XYZ file of C-alpha atoms in Angstrom:
358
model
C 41.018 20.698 -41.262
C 39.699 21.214 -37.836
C 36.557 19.734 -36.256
C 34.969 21.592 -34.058
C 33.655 19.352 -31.089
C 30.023 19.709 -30.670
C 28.762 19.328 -26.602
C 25.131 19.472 -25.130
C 24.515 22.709 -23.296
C 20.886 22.036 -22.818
C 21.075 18.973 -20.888
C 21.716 18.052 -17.605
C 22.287 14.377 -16.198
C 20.842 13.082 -12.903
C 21.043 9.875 -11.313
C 19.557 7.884 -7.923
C 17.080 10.333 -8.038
C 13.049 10.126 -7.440
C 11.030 11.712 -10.636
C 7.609 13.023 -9.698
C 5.919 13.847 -12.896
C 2.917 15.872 -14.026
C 0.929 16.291 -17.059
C -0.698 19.703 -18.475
C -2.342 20.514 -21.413
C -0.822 17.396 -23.211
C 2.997 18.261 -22.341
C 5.054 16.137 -19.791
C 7.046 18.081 -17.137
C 8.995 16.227 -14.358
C 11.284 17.125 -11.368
C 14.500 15.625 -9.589
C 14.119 14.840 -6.527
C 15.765 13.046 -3.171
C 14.174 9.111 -2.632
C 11.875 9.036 0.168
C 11.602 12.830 0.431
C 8.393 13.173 -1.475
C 5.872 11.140 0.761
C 7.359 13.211 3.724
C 6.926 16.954 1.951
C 3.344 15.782 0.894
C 2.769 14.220 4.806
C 4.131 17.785 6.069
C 7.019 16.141 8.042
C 9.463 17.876 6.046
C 9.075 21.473 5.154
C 12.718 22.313 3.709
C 12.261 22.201 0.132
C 15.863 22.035 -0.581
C 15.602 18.758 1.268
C 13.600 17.439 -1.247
C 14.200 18.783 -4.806
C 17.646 17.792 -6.056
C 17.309 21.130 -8.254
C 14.783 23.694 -8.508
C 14.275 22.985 -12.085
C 11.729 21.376 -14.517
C 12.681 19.224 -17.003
C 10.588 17.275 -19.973
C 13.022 14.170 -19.250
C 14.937 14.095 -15.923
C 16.332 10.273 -17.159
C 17.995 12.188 -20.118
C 18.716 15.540 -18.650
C 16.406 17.441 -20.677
C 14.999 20.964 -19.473
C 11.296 21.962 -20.627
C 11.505 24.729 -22.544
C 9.991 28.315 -21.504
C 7.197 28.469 -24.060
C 6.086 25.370 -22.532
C 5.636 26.422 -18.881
C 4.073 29.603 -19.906
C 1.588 27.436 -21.672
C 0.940 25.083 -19.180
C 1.525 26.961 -15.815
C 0.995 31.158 -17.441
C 4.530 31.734 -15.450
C 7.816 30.427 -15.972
C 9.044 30.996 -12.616
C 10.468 27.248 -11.820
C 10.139 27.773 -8.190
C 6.350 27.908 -7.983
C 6.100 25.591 -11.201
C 8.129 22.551 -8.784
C 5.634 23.222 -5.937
C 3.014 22.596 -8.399
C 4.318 19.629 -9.496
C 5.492 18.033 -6.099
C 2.072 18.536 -4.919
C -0.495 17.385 -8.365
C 2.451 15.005 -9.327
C 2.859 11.438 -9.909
C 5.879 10.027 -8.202
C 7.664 7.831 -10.602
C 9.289 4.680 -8.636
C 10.035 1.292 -9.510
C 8.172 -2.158 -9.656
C 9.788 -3.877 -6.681
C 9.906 -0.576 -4.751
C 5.873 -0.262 -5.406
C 4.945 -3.654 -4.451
C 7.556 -3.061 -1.456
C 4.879 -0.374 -0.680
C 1.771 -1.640 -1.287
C 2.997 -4.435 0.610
C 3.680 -2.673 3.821
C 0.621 -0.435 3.289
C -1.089 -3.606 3.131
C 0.198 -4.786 6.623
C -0.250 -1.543 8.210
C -4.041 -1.151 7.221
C -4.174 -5.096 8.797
C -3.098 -4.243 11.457
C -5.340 -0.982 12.347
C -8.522 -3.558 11.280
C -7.407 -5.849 13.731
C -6.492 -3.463 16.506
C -10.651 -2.049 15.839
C -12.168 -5.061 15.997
C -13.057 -8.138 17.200
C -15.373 -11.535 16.932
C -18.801 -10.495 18.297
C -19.194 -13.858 19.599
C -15.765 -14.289 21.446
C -15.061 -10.826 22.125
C -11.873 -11.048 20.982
C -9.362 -9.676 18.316
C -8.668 -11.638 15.133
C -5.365 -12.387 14.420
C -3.204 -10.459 11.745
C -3.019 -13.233 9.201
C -6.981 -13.813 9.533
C -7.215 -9.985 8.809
C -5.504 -9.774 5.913
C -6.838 -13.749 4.599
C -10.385 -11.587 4.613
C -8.759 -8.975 3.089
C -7.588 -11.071 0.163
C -11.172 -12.793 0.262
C -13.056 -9.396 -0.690
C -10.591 -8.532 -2.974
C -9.444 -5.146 -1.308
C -6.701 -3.552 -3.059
C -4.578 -0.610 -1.387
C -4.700 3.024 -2.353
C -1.560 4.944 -2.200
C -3.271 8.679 -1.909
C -5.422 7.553 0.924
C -4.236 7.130 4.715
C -3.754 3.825 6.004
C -6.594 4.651 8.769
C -9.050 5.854 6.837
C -8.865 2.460 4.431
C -8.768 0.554 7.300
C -12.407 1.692 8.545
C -13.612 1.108 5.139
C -12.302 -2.522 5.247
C -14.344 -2.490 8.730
C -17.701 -1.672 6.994
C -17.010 -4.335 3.950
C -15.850 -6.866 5.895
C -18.611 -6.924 8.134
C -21.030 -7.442 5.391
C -19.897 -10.778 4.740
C -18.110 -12.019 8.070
C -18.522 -11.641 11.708
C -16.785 -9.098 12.716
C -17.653 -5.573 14.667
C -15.965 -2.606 16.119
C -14.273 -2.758 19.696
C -15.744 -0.796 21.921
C -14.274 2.097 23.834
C -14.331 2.435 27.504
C -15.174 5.902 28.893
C -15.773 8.017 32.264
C -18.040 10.789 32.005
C -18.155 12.964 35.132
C -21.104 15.513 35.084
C -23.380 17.574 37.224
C -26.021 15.263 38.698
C -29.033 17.604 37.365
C -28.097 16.219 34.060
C -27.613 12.468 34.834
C -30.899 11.414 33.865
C -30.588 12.912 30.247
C -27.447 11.318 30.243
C -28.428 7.691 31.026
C -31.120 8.251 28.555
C -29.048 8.835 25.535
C -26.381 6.119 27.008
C -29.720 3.584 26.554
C -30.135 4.810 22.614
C -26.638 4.134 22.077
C -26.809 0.446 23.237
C -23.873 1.430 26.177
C -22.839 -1.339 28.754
C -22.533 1.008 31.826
C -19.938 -0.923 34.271
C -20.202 1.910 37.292
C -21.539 4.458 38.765
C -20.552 6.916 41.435
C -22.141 9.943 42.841
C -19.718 12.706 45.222
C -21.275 16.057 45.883
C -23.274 17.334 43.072
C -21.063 15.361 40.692
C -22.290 11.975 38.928
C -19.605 9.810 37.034
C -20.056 6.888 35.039
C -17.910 4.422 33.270
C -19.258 2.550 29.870
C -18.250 0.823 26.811
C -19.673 2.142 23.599
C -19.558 1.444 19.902
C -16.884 4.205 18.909
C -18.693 5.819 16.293
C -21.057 7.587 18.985
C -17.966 8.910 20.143
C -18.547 12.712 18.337
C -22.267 12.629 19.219
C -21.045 11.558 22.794
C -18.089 14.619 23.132
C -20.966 17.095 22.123
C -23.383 15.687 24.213
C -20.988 16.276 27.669
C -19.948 19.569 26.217
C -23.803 20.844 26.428
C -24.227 19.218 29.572
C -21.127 20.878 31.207
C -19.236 18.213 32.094
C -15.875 16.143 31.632
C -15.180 13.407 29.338
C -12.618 10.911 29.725
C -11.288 8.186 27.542
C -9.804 4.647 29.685
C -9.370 2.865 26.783
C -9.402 2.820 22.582
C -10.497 -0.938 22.388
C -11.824 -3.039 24.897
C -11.648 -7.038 24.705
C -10.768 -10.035 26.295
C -7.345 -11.819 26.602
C -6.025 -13.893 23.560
C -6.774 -14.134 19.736
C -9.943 -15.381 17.938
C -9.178 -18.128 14.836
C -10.936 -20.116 12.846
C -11.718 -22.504 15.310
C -13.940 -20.083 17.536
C -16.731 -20.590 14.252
C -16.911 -24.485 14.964
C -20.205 -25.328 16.529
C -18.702 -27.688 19.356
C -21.770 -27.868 21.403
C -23.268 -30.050 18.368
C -20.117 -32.894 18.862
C -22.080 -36.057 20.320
C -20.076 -37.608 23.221
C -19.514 -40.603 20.865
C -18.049 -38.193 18.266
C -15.548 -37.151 21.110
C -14.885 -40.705 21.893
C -13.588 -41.467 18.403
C -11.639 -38.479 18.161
C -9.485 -39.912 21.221
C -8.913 -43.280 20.060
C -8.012 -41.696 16.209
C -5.142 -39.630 18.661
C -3.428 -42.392 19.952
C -3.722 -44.127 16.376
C -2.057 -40.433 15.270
C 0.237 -40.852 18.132
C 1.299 -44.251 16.701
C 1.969 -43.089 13.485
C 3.877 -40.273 14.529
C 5.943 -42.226 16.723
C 7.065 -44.481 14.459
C 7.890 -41.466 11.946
C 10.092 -40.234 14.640
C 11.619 -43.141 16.488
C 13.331 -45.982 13.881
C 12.796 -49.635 14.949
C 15.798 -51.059 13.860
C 17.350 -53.849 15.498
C 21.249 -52.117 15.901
C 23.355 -52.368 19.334
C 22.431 -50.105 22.131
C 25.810 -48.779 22.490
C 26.269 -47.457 19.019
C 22.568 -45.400 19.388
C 23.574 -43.793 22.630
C 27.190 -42.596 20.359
C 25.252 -39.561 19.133
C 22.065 -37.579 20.319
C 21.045 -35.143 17.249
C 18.778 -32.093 18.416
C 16.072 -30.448 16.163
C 15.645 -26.496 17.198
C 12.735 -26.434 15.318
C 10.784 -28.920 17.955
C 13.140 -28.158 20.185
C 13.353 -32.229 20.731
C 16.064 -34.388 21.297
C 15.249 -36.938 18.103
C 18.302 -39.886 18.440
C 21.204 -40.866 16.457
C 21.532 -39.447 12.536
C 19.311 -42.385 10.994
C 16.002 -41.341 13.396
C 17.044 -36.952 12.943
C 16.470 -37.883 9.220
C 13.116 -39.740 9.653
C 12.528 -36.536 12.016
C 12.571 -34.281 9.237
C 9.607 -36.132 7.548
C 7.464 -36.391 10.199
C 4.233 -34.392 10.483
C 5.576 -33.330 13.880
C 8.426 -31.561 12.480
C 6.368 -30.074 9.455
C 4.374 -28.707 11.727
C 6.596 -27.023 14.210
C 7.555 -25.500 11.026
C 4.418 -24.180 9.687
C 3.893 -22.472 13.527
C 7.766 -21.102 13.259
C 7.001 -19.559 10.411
C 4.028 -17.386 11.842
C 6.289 -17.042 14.928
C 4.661 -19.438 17.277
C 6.065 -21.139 20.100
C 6.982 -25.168 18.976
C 4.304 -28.018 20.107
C 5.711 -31.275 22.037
C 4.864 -34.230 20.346
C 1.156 -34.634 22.475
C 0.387 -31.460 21.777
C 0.995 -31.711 17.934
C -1.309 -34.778 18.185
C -3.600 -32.668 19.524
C -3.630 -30.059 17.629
C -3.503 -32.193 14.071
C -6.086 -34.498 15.319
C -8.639 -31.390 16.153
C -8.341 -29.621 12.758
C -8.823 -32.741 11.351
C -12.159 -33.235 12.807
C -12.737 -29.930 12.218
C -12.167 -29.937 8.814
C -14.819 -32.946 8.420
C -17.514 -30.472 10.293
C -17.655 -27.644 8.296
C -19.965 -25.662 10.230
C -18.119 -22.543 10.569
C -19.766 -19.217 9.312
C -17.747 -18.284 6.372
């Protein structure tokens, strides 16, 4: 007796494929799609949609190959054309991705919306940016946690606003050049004065007045309207004004308070750090002189000449060499041996101050 072999005709198999899924009136409909494809149909930087869906049909599971049945759609959608049905869903959908591949997101999301806060702001009493491990440290410290659906910019300015309820921290100022009819100057100077602008020149040529400022950027609408009615020509020199170099920690340490006898013990504790370190790095023993000038071992990561193998091993313990590494690993140039002194010995005693605002 013959058996008749029995094969799935409903089902169709997809793999390596991004499911965006969407729920209506209780029933689960999904969508195969190409990785990465999704974010850029939804962005508007791809408008092929052949590009992105794998196959212009809806399925109930796309992991299992099975297609949503007709009565279904016409439930859930009142059409069972797939076509507009896949729009639907690409555009209300959830996309569907993986746990390392969302943290890999989030992650980078994270960085990106770092580094817009510190490109916006600076320290209001340094005048200069924070770095981009600060940023996100203060990030961590109010607890912010990154939305996918929302731009990276427009989280970023709300991190401005919550950060600078607890830390302090302000927007950079923009530098401008209006150029209008000198009839209108003195309205102009008078709403430059409500808006708290540092005017850094003036020039008058003919009947034309021009004048370059720094503002607080979010005067910058009211400002474009204001030159509009006023007939006259707006020009932007720069997103983010502020002075050379990064702001740290350190710039919240209240060093006018340090007593000259403060600063007095704080050298004579550096050369007792410079002993210390020295004899970390340099072995005492009491071998030939010959046999230590055999072999001169080199340490990239102080970029140091360190001796024979005995004194590159005692290297590698030294608070020298730990932290060279700590500055490699935020990508910062290595210290010399004074400088590392230096540096240790003043975040030491600023550790024992505590006076820094947060």
């Amino acid at each position: 007796m013959s058996r008749s072999i029995t094969q799935p005709i409903g089902q169709k198999r997809l793999t390596n494929v991004a499911v965006v899924r969407l729920k209506k009136c209780g029933i689960r409909f999904e969508i195969a799609c190409y990785k990465n494809k999704v974010l850029s149909w939804r962005s508007g930087v791809e408008k092929d949609l052949d590009e992105v869906l794998q196959s212009q049909i809806v399925y109930s599971n796309v992991s299992k190959g099975v297609l949503a049945k007709t009565k279904e759609l016409k439930t859930a959608f009142g059409t069972d054309d797939q076509s507009k049905i896949c729009l639907e869903i690409l555009e209300k959908g959830e996309l569907q991705v993986a746990g390392k591949e969302r943290e890999s997101q989030f992650s980078s999301q994270f960085r990106d919306i770092a580094t817009i806060v510190m490109q916006k702001t600076i320290n209001p009493n340094t005048q200069r940016p924070y770095t981009i491990s600060m940023i996100e440290r203060l990030m961590h410290d109010i607890h912010f946690a990154v939305d996918p659906h929302n731009s990276s910019k427009k989280q970023a300015l709300e991190v401005i606003r919550e950060l600078q309820k607890h830390f302090p921290i302000k927007r950079s100022p923009m530098r401008l050049r209006l150029v209008i009819p000198i009839r209108n100057f003195t309205s102009l100077m008078e709403k430059l004065n409500t808006w708290n602008a540092v005017i850094t020149s003036k020039d008058e040529s003919g009947d034309q007045s021009s004048v370059v400022f720094e503002m607080d950027p979010g005067f910058f609408r009211e400002c474009d309207t204001l030159v509009r009615n006023l007939q006259g020509r707006l020009e932007i020199l720069a997103m983010s004004v502020h002075m050379d170099g990064d702001a740290h920690v350190d710039n919240f340490d209240d060093f006018e308070d340090i007593s000259s006898s403060s600063i007095k013990e704080s050298n004579d504790s550096v050369f007792k750090l410079t002993e210390r370190i020295q004899k970390q790095t340099i072995s005492t023993g009491n071998g030939n002189p010959e046999e230590k000038e055999t072999k001169q071992n080199r340490c990239n990561t102080c970029d140091a000449v360190v001796g024979d193998s005995k004194q590159y091993r005692e290297h590698f313990k030294s608070d020298w060499h730990k932290h060279n590494l700590r500055r490699k690993t935020r990508q910062l140039p290595p210290l010399t041996q004074e400088e590392c002194l230096s540096d240790l010995e003043m975040s030491d005693s600023r550790a024992d101050l505590k006076d820094y605002a947060f």
